[in-house]
DNA sequence: ATATTGATAAACACAT
DNA sequence: TATGTGTTTATCAATA
């Protein structure tokens, strides 16, 4: 059994999903061109009597174009959705975006581009290639558009002729409508691309040569500026002096020219700087006001940082803030160029906002979906393709382990980092699962809060996603969740399988890990009684951090002399006290209430503080006495055992009526709903219940 | 570059 | 003997 899991664990190596490129778009464009020439032929025959024929041809051409459009849209969608299942392992995101970008010369959506930029995975050369491809495509699209314009004109001519002739077939109307619709789509698409291109330019990613007229920009003139933009623009301009005209009067012409000039300087800044965009956004609003305000806050200016001017596409080095101001006033004064850049920035912002809105929506849908799903009997693991750690704390994750049946060792990214981030399950936050063993930072050692787990519990129960917690954290959680704060090994196993779908396979692996952790971590204390042994946790020790202590003295062993043991390891008694090893239900209740009040469990306070410590020991003694009364057969009859231990069997094994319902203070809210199939594994379940302890 | 830390695998001992 | 439990060590990978 070990072997099987062993090999499985090691075989996970390199399952790197490579987003394979889509179809070759250029080819499709080629066919488009053919379609176009076909379409043009009939155009020449306008005067021909065979209107039906011309219409047919037009329809064919339309169809081809529509298909093309559809394909493009689909591809865009596909590509934008590509990131989700990606698994990165050793192969950072780098390869994926690059390959995608290189293999599919289609127009890249702004979202994609942004992602690529953010990941900073493309070399300047690669970016150039990409951009060139995009330009080429845009050119083709423009041609396509021209073609349709022509067609439309023809159609209108035909219609006119027909009207004169007194005929107006329905088909023609339909065709005309379709054409219009299509053209609108085309325009929209182009507009999007323009914006994208503009943003690239703004970031200095695209350099348009003088000889290469702002071809892609031209269509922008056709796209209307959204009203919000106009409003924004008005604000910007009005903030200046009255001399300026309103934004509405700025034709795309200036924009074009300015963009060209502004893009020139920044070949160097091929990688988008996250800060830059932030600054850019700020600058969008009222530059003037900001320049005023910066005087109040001398050294903080959104356009100035790290000794560099953050004006889009500028990056001029300014020794100090004063020189920056000079530079700002001289180089970025209110002129056509600056206004145009401002405009571009507005578009960029708008685009980002759009994207943000979309992503928010997506996130919402994902979360909703997951919620719904959790209620379903069996969760399909796949749904959460959350794979990219992008973030949901939930967020994204990576390829779900499900997809890697043989990679038990590869943890998935945390759905929700325990201590940080939203506790929502964000798909983005999940890291890719790869064979990589993720090491959870110390913060993951922080006790898992009920809320943290509770929020994602359903998710983990159903999705085979590896929880982002260490074994130690989980074991602790399992123990603390139990009514008695103690569990047998088997019960711990069961807790794992019950709470996490991920631990329903490769049992040998994770069970071994649990055992190792129990042994290795100082915070886990093994206690024996005549019914067997169980584990408790010393929360103090747990919180203390590094649990592992190689070569540490053997843990408490029932067969050894307790006093001697304590003498050797004074902390042991502490551990025992703090852990529930010897705690009576009363003490447990005390701790429970502390926990409820967010007081660290088994706090050192109770140990360190003489008063509390005394109280604890007093309670213990009392309980011991009580134990002896109730359980005479127990007690110290066993020589090697300490009195404390003797107490154990009495209450320790008392099994709650329903393990699921008798929850400790730390128990997860949801624990109550567990399936009963697990958890009845104690051999001593039939043990009499001692409820009189309270 | 090094030290820590966590996960795993494996060897071993012991008990049932 | 087979299995479960527990301990220990080694190795690998991720991180600090």
XYZ file of C-alpha atoms (C1' of nucleotides) in Angstrom:
726
model
C 0.000 0.000 0.000
C 2.824 2.283 0.667
C 4.350 1.667 -2.633
C 1.333 2.630 -4.525
C 1.014 5.942 -2.940
C 4.659 6.461 -3.119
C 4.890 6.180 -6.777
C 1.844 8.210 -7.226
C 3.229 10.927 -5.175
C 6.335 11.109 -7.193
C 4.792 10.906 -10.520
C 3.275 14.234 -10.447
C 6.184 15.947 -11.849
C 5.396 17.825 -14.880
C 1.823 17.958 -15.691
C 1.937 21.302 -17.102
C -1.024 22.225 -18.997
C -0.120 24.079 -21.948
C -2.812 26.227 -23.254
C -2.659 25.109 -26.747
C -3.068 27.708 -29.254
C -6.227 28.103 -31.102
C -6.675 27.930 -34.769
C -4.572 29.928 -36.982
C -6.238 33.127 -37.378
C -4.190 34.419 -40.149
C -5.392 31.637 -42.266
C -8.878 32.559 -41.553
C -8.135 36.069 -42.396
C -6.774 34.841 -45.627
C -9.969 33.161 -46.436
C -11.683 36.278 -45.531
C -9.783 38.116 -48.084
C -10.952 35.659 -50.614
C -14.444 36.190 -49.505
C -13.925 39.778 -49.908
C -12.793 39.531 -53.450
C -15.775 37.437 -54.148
C -17.938 40.039 -52.726
C -16.422 42.697 -54.758
C -17.163 41.044 -57.947
C -20.843 41.442 -57.691
C -20.324 44.965 -56.698
C -19.186 45.682 -60.124
C -22.294 44.267 -61.547
C -24.556 46.603 -59.845
C -26.131 47.558 -62.963
C -26.871 44.017 -63.856
C -30.410 42.980 -63.890
C -29.882 39.912 -61.860
C -30.430 41.366 -58.464
C -31.075 38.054 -56.925
C -27.683 36.869 -57.867
C -26.011 39.846 -56.354
C -27.936 39.392 -53.205
C -26.923 35.848 -52.965
C -23.344 36.704 -53.280
C -23.642 39.357 -50.739
C -25.224 37.020 -48.372
C -22.464 34.573 -48.831
C -19.889 37.161 -48.173
C -21.772 38.229 -45.154
C -21.856 34.781 -43.856
C -18.177 34.334 -44.219
C -17.531 37.528 -42.440
C -19.945 36.742 -39.724
C -18.307 33.453 -39.143
C -15.038 35.139 -38.926
C -16.350 37.521 -36.413
C -17.845 34.768 -34.392
C -14.652 32.886 -34.387
C -12.782 35.860 -33.247
C -15.128 36.460 -30.458
C -15.022 32.904 -29.399
C -11.327 32.864 -29.427
C -11.182 35.922 -27.399
C -13.370 34.344 -24.879
C -11.436 31.186 -24.865
C -8.211 32.888 -24.432
C -9.415 35.039 -21.687
C -10.656 32.000 -19.924
C -7.465 30.239 -20.488
C -5.780 31.238 -17.369
C -8.020 29.373 -15.109
C -6.902 25.850 -15.542
C -3.358 26.704 -15.843
C -0.967 25.004 -13.646
C 2.321 26.491 -13.209
C 4.679 24.523 -11.262
C 8.098 25.172 -12.276
C 7.043 26.627 -15.398
C 5.883 29.901 -14.421
C 3.177 31.630 -16.133
C 5.804 32.680 -18.455
C 5.479 29.950 -20.925
C 1.834 29.901 -21.147
C 1.071 33.397 -22.099
C 3.946 33.474 -24.430
C 2.978 30.409 -26.218
C -0.559 31.469 -26.432
C 0.369 34.794 -27.690
C 2.776 33.497 -30.205
C 0.706 30.731 -31.463
C -2.445 32.589 -31.910
C -1.779 35.690 -33.780
C -5.226 36.807 -33.233
C -6.048 40.042 -31.729
C -5.527 39.958 -28.085
C -8.075 41.329 -25.791
C -7.136 44.090 -23.471
C -7.672 41.764 -20.590
C -5.252 39.289 -21.933
C -2.742 41.873 -22.673
C -3.039 43.282 -19.299
C -2.599 39.964 -17.773
C 0.430 39.367 -19.796
C 1.818 42.661 -18.872
C 1.150 42.194 -15.262
C 2.872 38.941 -15.292
C 5.732 40.595 -16.936
C 6.429 37.550 -18.855
C 7.069 38.920 -22.248
C 10.298 40.188 -23.434
C 10.332 43.409 -25.332
C 10.920 41.522 -28.497
C 8.018 39.289 -27.897
C 5.850 42.213 -27.208
C 6.902 43.818 -30.386
C 6.017 40.770 -32.327
C 2.712 40.612 -30.658
C 1.975 44.159 -31.363
C 2.941 43.834 -34.933
C 0.627 40.962 -35.277
C -2.090 42.923 -33.766
C -1.536 45.750 -36.093
C -1.631 43.490 -39.042
C -4.847 42.046 -37.873
C -6.329 45.369 -37.329
C -5.392 46.336 -40.774
C -7.211 43.339 -42.051
C -10.167 44.136 -40.015
C -10.203 47.580 -41.308
C -10.175 46.296 -44.780
C -12.981 44.091 -43.868
C -14.862 47.017 -42.622
C -14.273 48.940 -45.764
C -15.471 46.045 -47.667
C -18.674 46.027 -45.774
C -19.142 49.641 -46.239
C -18.918 49.117 -49.888
C -21.334 46.338 -49.691
C -23.717 48.391 -47.807
C -23.534 51.101 -50.317
C -24.199 48.644 -53.002
C -27.062 47.294 -51.147
C -28.531 50.677 -50.776
C -28.131 51.273 -54.405
C -29.887 48.098 -55.099
C -32.618 48.996 -52.772
C -33.015 52.283 -54.459
C -33.252 50.641 -57.760
C -35.773 48.283 -56.470
C -37.796 50.996 -54.937
C -37.843 52.704 -58.203
C -38.923 49.527 -59.734
C -41.624 49.269 -57.150
C -40.268 46.150 -55.599
C -38.853 45.669 -52.197
C -38.278 42.061 -51.420
C -38.096 41.126 -47.797
C -34.880 39.328 -48.275
C -33.163 42.475 -49.114
C -34.350 44.156 -46.055
C -33.037 41.322 -44.053
C -29.737 41.453 -45.683
C -29.492 45.108 -45.065
C -30.348 44.652 -41.449
C -27.848 41.937 -41.053
C -25.222 43.973 -42.625
C -25.882 46.811 -40.369
C -25.782 44.657 -37.335
C -22.624 43.110 -38.433
C -21.031 46.355 -39.074
C -21.920 47.528 -35.683
C -20.328 44.512 -34.210
C -17.312 45.107 -36.234
C -17.124 48.614 -35.048
C -17.428 47.623 -31.496
C -14.730 45.131 -31.837
C -12.487 47.589 -33.453
C -13.148 50.084 -30.836
C -12.133 47.651 -28.196
C -8.996 46.907 -29.997
C -8.245 50.503 -30.455
C -8.562 51.107 -26.828
C -6.308 48.270 -26.154
C -3.809 49.579 -28.562
C -4.028 52.954 -27.063
C -3.353 51.625 -23.695
C -0.377 49.851 -25.031
C 0.847 53.006 -26.509
C 0.243 54.862 -23.401
C 2.367 52.445 -21.576
C 5.049 52.792 -24.075
C 4.502 49.317 -25.312
C 3.776 50.234 -28.797
C 5.749 52.377 -31.010
C 4.216 53.586 -34.126
C 6.578 54.698 -36.719
C 5.953 57.910 -38.485
C 5.730 56.152 -41.759
C 3.165 53.885 -40.320
C 0.289 56.168 -39.954
C -1.869 55.643 -37.053
C -3.761 53.186 -38.989
C -5.242 51.398 -36.083
C -6.183 54.595 -34.513
C -8.167 55.869 -37.309
C -11.217 53.835 -36.661
C -11.348 55.371 -33.292
C -12.753 58.421 -34.820
C -15.716 56.425 -35.831
C -16.333 55.030 -32.438
C -18.165 57.424 -30.300
C -16.727 58.423 -27.048
C -18.802 57.146 -24.231
C -20.676 59.780 -22.423
C -18.857 59.143 -19.243
C -15.681 59.736 -21.008
C -16.965 62.945 -22.326
C -17.923 63.948 -18.899
C -14.560 63.082 -17.593
C -12.971 64.917 -20.325
C -15.010 67.932 -19.574
C -13.854 67.868 -16.057
C -10.339 67.633 -17.088
C -10.527 70.433 -19.507
C -12.600 72.676 -17.395
C -10.179 72.291 -14.602
C -7.764 74.056 -16.753
C -8.215 77.501 -17.908
C -11.131 78.622 -19.867
C -9.015 79.001 -22.876
C -9.431 75.419 -23.742
C -12.161 74.058 -25.741
C -14.330 71.305 -24.494
C -13.401 67.749 -24.874
C -16.048 67.146 -27.408
C -14.201 69.246 -29.795
C -11.171 67.178 -29.607
C -11.286 64.990 -32.524
C -9.495 61.778 -32.697
C -7.082 63.601 -34.789
C -5.203 65.144 -31.979
C -5.360 61.970 -30.204
C -3.705 60.264 -33.003
C -0.967 62.680 -33.368
C -0.273 62.941 -29.753
C -0.290 59.325 -29.216
C 2.287 58.882 -31.790
C 4.525 61.356 -30.249
C 3.948 60.242 -26.759
C 4.653 56.714 -27.474
C 7.957 57.399 -28.977
C 10.003 57.986 -25.904
C 9.173 54.906 -24.085
C 10.583 52.002 -25.791
C 12.353 51.243 -22.648
C 9.367 50.754 -20.547
C 8.071 47.688 -22.087
C 6.845 46.245 -18.964
C 3.911 47.717 -17.430
C 4.450 49.031 -14.054
C 1.554 48.403 -11.782
C 2.211 51.625 -10.072
C 2.187 53.416 -13.255
C -1.302 52.441 -13.979
C -2.346 53.535 -10.609
C -0.790 56.800 -11.072
C -2.247 57.019 -14.404
C -5.661 56.603 -13.042
C -5.160 59.327 -10.636
C -3.856 61.557 -13.235
C -6.901 61.037 -15.215
C -8.924 62.996 -12.884
C -7.842 66.441 -12.285
C -4.258 66.895 -13.049
C -4.430 70.499 -12.188
C -5.838 69.925 -8.807
C -3.285 67.376 -8.113
C -0.528 69.603 -9.023
C -1.947 71.967 -6.511
C -2.343 69.442 -3.846
C 1.098 68.142 -4.229
C 2.312 71.407 -2.974
C 0.619 70.671 0.234
C 2.107 67.258 0.356
C 5.420 68.045 -1.106
C 6.774 64.716 -1.824
C 3.830 62.736 -2.798
C 2.617 63.198 -6.260
C 0.866 60.545 -8.197
C 2.945 61.419 -11.173
C 6.169 61.236 -9.359
C 7.785 58.241 -7.858
C 11.177 56.721 -7.429
C 12.767 59.711 -8.968
C 10.920 59.230 -12.161
C 8.131 61.048 -13.827
C 5.206 58.742 -14.005
C 3.456 60.557 -16.723
C 2.341 57.916 -19.118
C 5.078 57.184 -21.505
C 7.474 59.610 -19.963
C 9.685 58.178 -17.325
C 11.946 61.138 -17.269
C 14.348 61.022 -14.409
C 13.946 63.830 -11.968
C 16.476 64.242 -9.278
C 14.158 65.756 -6.809
C 10.648 66.853 -6.472
C 11.432 70.349 -7.598
C 12.948 69.239 -10.817
C 10.026 66.978 -11.272
C 7.696 69.934 -10.963
C 9.726 71.773 -13.473
C 9.650 68.873 -15.765
C 5.954 68.493 -15.297
C 5.281 72.059 -16.140
C 7.545 72.169 -19.102
C 7.075 68.760 -20.642
C 3.549 68.067 -19.687
C 2.011 71.425 -19.947
C -1.433 71.916 -21.201
C -1.090 71.283 -24.843
C -2.548 69.013 -27.391
C -0.225 66.276 -26.614
C -0.905 66.271 -22.948
C -4.599 66.466 -23.389
C -4.512 63.639 -25.811
C -2.491 61.593 -23.429
C -4.946 62.380 -20.809
C -7.610 61.165 -23.020
C -5.834 57.992 -23.694
C -5.409 57.513 -20.035
C -9.082 57.949 -19.583
C -9.723 55.242 -22.013
C -7.297 53.039 -20.299
C -9.034 53.623 -17.053
C -12.341 52.992 -18.566
C -11.139 49.806 -20.003
C -9.770 48.740 -16.700
C -12.981 49.567 -15.019
C -14.828 47.568 -17.518
C -12.597 44.692 -16.948
C -12.878 45.038 -13.258
C -16.613 45.008 -13.490
C -16.504 41.928 -15.597
C -14.166 40.162 -13.307
C -16.222 41.101 -10.340
C -19.201 39.669 -12.004
C -17.339 36.554 -12.776
C -16.182 36.252 -9.252
C -19.662 36.658 -8.016
C -20.878 33.986 -10.323
C -18.158 31.671 -9.213
C -18.890 32.201 -5.625
C -22.526 31.761 -6.158
C -21.897 28.657 -8.068
C -19.695 27.217 -5.418
C -22.187 27.881 -2.787
C -24.884 26.221 -4.647
C -22.686 23.406 -5.395
C -21.775 22.771 -1.857
C -25.327 21.931 -1.162
C -25.342 19.414 -3.856
C -24.783 15.853 -2.865
C -21.588 15.462 -4.636
C -19.521 18.238 -5.802
C -17.967 18.087 -9.091
C -14.408 18.771 -8.478
C -13.936 20.543 -11.628
C -16.057 23.454 -11.011
C -13.410 25.087 -9.293
C -10.964 25.481 -11.692
C -9.770 28.051 -9.601
C -6.492 27.958 -10.161
C -4.773 30.923 -10.328
C -3.792 32.458 -7.376
C -4.879 35.331 -8.457
C -6.929 35.637 -5.656
C -10.068 34.918 -4.106
C -8.605 33.974 -1.272
C -10.543 32.586 -2.604
C -9.708 32.721 -5.611
C -8.558 31.142 -8.165
C -6.662 28.292 -7.942
C -5.249 26.120 -10.158
C -5.859 23.117 -11.716
C -7.716 21.215 -9.350
C -6.103 18.176 -8.004
C -8.815 16.226 -9.440
C -7.275 16.696 -12.680
C -4.156 15.275 -11.253
C -5.311 12.135 -9.783
C -1.864 10.998 -9.296
C -0.452 13.900 -7.592
C -1.348 13.592 -4.058
C 1.580 15.525 -3.027
C 0.751 18.564 -4.837
C -1.115 20.951 -2.849
C -3.393 23.302 -4.416
C -3.204 26.797 -3.756
C -5.056 27.987 -0.872
C -8.492 28.834 -1.604
C -8.553 31.058 1.206
C -5.527 31.843 2.969
C -6.303 31.384 6.482
C -5.274 34.595 7.874
C -5.440 36.883 5.051
C -7.687 37.970 2.469
C -11.261 37.505 2.162
C -12.513 34.408 3.466
C -14.474 33.974 0.500
C -13.443 31.355 -1.745
C -11.764 33.176 -4.382
C -10.936 31.259 -7.280
C -8.040 33.313 -7.957
C -6.173 32.719 -4.895
C -5.591 29.175 -5.531
C -2.222 28.472 -6.674
C -1.677 26.077 -9.146
C -1.465 22.867 -8.063
C 1.362 21.534 -9.396
C 3.460 18.941 -8.182
C 4.854 21.533 -6.153
C 4.688 21.142 -2.566
C 3.636 24.392 -1.282
C 4.954 25.495 1.888
C 2.565 27.442 3.888
C 3.970 30.424 5.443
C 3.924 30.796 9.117
C 0.711 32.546 9.027
C -0.847 29.357 7.969
C 0.200 27.984 11.217
C -1.959 30.358 12.935
C -4.770 28.417 14.295
C -7.407 28.044 11.783
C -10.236 30.126 12.832
C -13.629 28.678 12.826
C -14.716 31.337 10.485
C -11.977 30.574 8.070
C -12.787 27.004 7.848
C -16.454 27.376 8.203
C -16.598 29.558 5.203
C -14.835 27.167 3.027
C -15.743 24.027 4.702
C -18.400 23.085 2.322
C -16.098 23.726 -0.457
C -13.378 21.490 0.826
C -15.802 18.861 1.724
C -16.865 18.500 -1.805
C -14.068 19.647 -3.944
C -10.968 17.639 -4.119
C -8.852 20.577 -3.482
C -6.091 20.368 -1.099
C -6.698 22.612 1.816
C -4.113 25.282 2.292
C -3.373 24.270 5.791
C -0.580 22.270 7.177
C -1.185 18.875 8.564
C -0.391 20.181 11.977
C -3.019 22.851 11.695
C -5.585 20.410 10.523
C -4.800 17.881 13.163
C -5.047 20.513 15.771
C -8.313 21.659 14.380
C -9.632 18.158 14.412
C -8.664 17.655 17.990
C -9.967 20.950 19.170
C -13.170 20.387 17.421
C -13.798 17.234 19.251
C -15.921 17.473 22.329
C -13.181 16.230 24.515
C -10.399 17.881 22.688
C -8.861 14.580 22.115
C -8.997 12.082 19.349
C -7.658 8.731 18.531
C -5.579 8.404 15.482
C -8.388 6.808 13.682
C -10.710 9.579 14.604
C -8.283 12.038 13.239
C -8.207 10.108 10.034
C -11.915 10.182 9.894
C -12.055 13.847 10.499
C -9.786 14.380 7.560
C -11.815 12.289 5.248
C -15.017 13.768 6.422
C -13.947 17.321 6.143
C -11.874 17.221 3.036
C -12.609 15.512 -0.158
C -8.991 15.736 -0.917
C -8.193 13.302 1.829
C -10.397 10.633 0.527
C -7.745 9.215 -1.616
C -4.157 8.302 -1.265
C -4.838 7.383 2.276
C -1.463 5.866 2.846
C 0.198 9.107 2.058
C -1.718 11.476 4.176
C -2.242 9.061 6.978
C 1.437 8.588 7.179
C 1.849 12.303 7.151
C -0.544 12.629 10.007
C 1.304 10.104 12.060
C 4.554 11.763 11.308
C 3.174 15.087 12.294
C 1.759 13.779 15.483
C 5.067 12.382 16.429
C 7.104 15.225 15.252
C 5.244 18.128 16.621
C 5.724 18.916 20.162
C 2.274 20.270 20.437
C 0.640 16.927 20.006
C 0.540 14.844 23.076
C -0.274 11.264 23.139
C -2.093 9.915 26.074
C -2.886 6.358 26.840
C -5.443 4.695 28.858
C -6.549 1.192 29.029
C -8.755 1.650 26.047
C -6.040 2.737 23.835
C -4.345 5.969 23.126
C -5.526 9.285 21.942
C -4.030 12.562 21.004
C -4.435 15.943 22.478
C -3.006 19.227 21.493
C -1.158 21.812 23.425
C -2.271 24.949 21.822
C 0.373 26.961 23.470
C 2.991 24.836 22.004
C 1.298 24.949 18.735
C 1.239 28.679 18.656
C 4.729 28.832 19.823
C 5.734 27.955 16.431
C 8.218 25.542 15.238
C 6.883 22.380 16.519
C 9.467 20.132 15.273
C 12.270 19.376 17.508
C 14.439 16.697 16.245
C 15.960 14.600 18.831
C 13.740 16.059 21.418
C 13.171 13.949 24.450
C 10.649 11.303 23.971
C 7.207 12.388 24.471
C 5.291 11.350 27.396
C 5.168 7.674 27.687
C 2.695 6.120 30.006
C 5.084 3.457 30.972
C 7.601 5.808 32.350
C 7.581 7.334 35.678
C 5.682 10.495 35.455
C 7.578 12.407 38.040
C 10.796 11.475 36.549
C 9.588 12.580 33.257
C 8.541 15.891 34.551
C 11.835 16.343 36.166
C 13.498 15.883 32.857
C 11.092 17.903 30.957
C 9.336 20.442 33.087
C 7.400 21.716 30.203
C 5.724 18.437 29.941
C 3.483 18.999 32.827
C 2.602 22.259 31.363
C 1.745 20.630 28.198
C -0.333 18.168 29.905
C -2.179 20.722 31.802
C -2.761 22.908 28.934
C -3.657 20.145 26.707
C -6.722 18.485 27.781
C -4.926 15.452 28.649
C -5.793 15.815 32.225
C -8.444 18.257 31.986
C -11.705 17.429 33.353
C -14.782 18.474 31.614
C -14.891 21.374 33.929
C -11.572 22.549 32.852
C -12.560 21.920 29.339
C -15.570 24.061 29.803
C -13.412 26.785 31.161
C -11.187 26.634 28.206
C -14.113 26.479 25.978
C -15.486 29.661 27.323
C -12.143 31.241 26.889
C -12.090 30.160 23.367
C -15.479 31.534 22.795
C -14.253 34.839 23.899
C -11.398 34.656 21.570
C -9.037 34.139 24.359
C -6.270 31.923 23.287
C -7.064 28.474 24.215
C -5.237 26.975 27.039
C -3.524 30.164 27.303
C -0.261 30.408 28.874
C -1.988 32.787 31.054
C -3.621 29.990 32.802
C -0.262 28.439 33.233
C 1.906 31.382 33.655
C -0.390 33.245 35.858
C -0.076 31.808 39.313
C -3.625 32.441 40.113
C -4.999 30.769 37.122
C -2.487 28.068 37.358
C -3.482 27.355 40.860
C -7.052 27.375 39.902
C -6.386 24.916 37.234
C -4.543 22.598 39.492
C -7.183 22.949 42.121
C -9.787 22.010 39.648
C -7.734 19.156 38.588
C -7.400 17.884 42.047
C -11.029 18.203 42.655
C -11.749 16.325 39.600
C -9.328 13.700 40.446
C -11.132 13.208 43.600
C -14.389 13.120 41.843
C -13.021 10.635 39.479
C -11.963 8.371 42.128
C -15.432 8.440 43.457
C -17.143 7.737 40.309
C -14.627 5.411 38.938
C -13.087 3.408 41.565
C -11.928 0.779 39.228
C -9.768 3.308 37.559
C -7.632 5.322 39.742
C -4.113 4.584 40.526
C -4.373 0.947 40.278
C -1.888 1.127 37.563
C 1.466 1.694 39.141
C 3.382 3.329 36.449
C 0.735 5.803 35.765
C 0.397 9.193 37.203
C -2.702 10.200 39.042
C -3.564 12.489 36.290
C -3.654 9.766 33.858
C -5.852 7.825 36.005
C -8.369 10.494 35.561
C -8.406 9.983 31.984
C -10.284 7.006 31.224
C -13.146 8.299 33.157
C -14.109 11.251 31.175
C -11.889 10.935 28.328
C -13.631 8.208 26.680
C -16.996 9.436 27.374
C -18.564 9.588 24.059
C -21.016 12.280 23.344
C -24.390 11.137 22.361
C -23.672 12.359 18.981
C -20.217 13.386 18.216
C -21.484 15.675 15.615
C -23.589 17.665 17.856
C -21.583 18.058 20.938
C -19.319 20.627 19.582
C -16.598 22.341 21.364
C -16.435 26.067 21.216
C -14.072 25.930 18.356
C -16.042 23.596 16.380
C -17.073 24.654 13.033
C -20.514 25.699 12.598
C -21.037 23.207 9.971
C -19.804 20.308 11.845
C -23.254 19.504 12.856
C -24.111 18.264 9.463
C -21.540 15.686 8.994
C -22.384 12.508 7.531
C -22.531 9.920 10.193
C -20.680 7.329 8.323
C -17.421 8.265 9.815
C -16.632 8.686 13.357
C -17.973 5.633 14.880
C -14.744 3.971 15.009
C -13.851 4.018 18.581
C -13.666 0.675 20.136
C -14.985 2.055 23.287
C -17.977 3.747 22.020
C -20.107 1.804 24.311
C -18.377 3.341 27.207
C -20.776 4.675 29.771
C -21.281 8.310 29.486
C -20.371 10.376 32.422
C -22.399 13.392 32.275
C -22.442 13.979 35.921
C -19.062 15.480 35.747
C -20.387 18.864 35.236
C 23.537 30.995 -0.195
C 21.851 29.174 3.831
C 18.623 27.838 7.301
C 13.869 26.599 8.290
C 9.996 24.353 7.604
C 6.586 21.169 5.763
C 5.509 17.077 3.099
C 6.664 12.440 1.960
C 8.676 8.129 1.964
C 10.628 4.591 4.237
C 12.587 1.797 7.876
C 11.786 0.148 12.128
C 9.608 -1.183 16.659
C 5.786 -2.600 19.019
C 1.040 -4.078 19.957
C -3.070 -6.428 18.680
C 1.439 -13.045 9.859
C -1.043 -8.996 8.843
C -2.278 -4.730 10.270
C -2.321 -0.556 12.893
C 0.201 2.680 15.488
C 4.088 5.389 16.538
C 8.950 7.066 15.982
C 12.738 8.432 13.463
C 15.463 9.683 9.594
C 16.275 11.220 4.953
C 15.114 13.799 1.053
C 12.965 17.288 -1.535
C 10.946 21.672 -2.297
C 9.428 26.185 -0.944
C 10.501 30.106 1.766
C 12.511 33.355 4.903
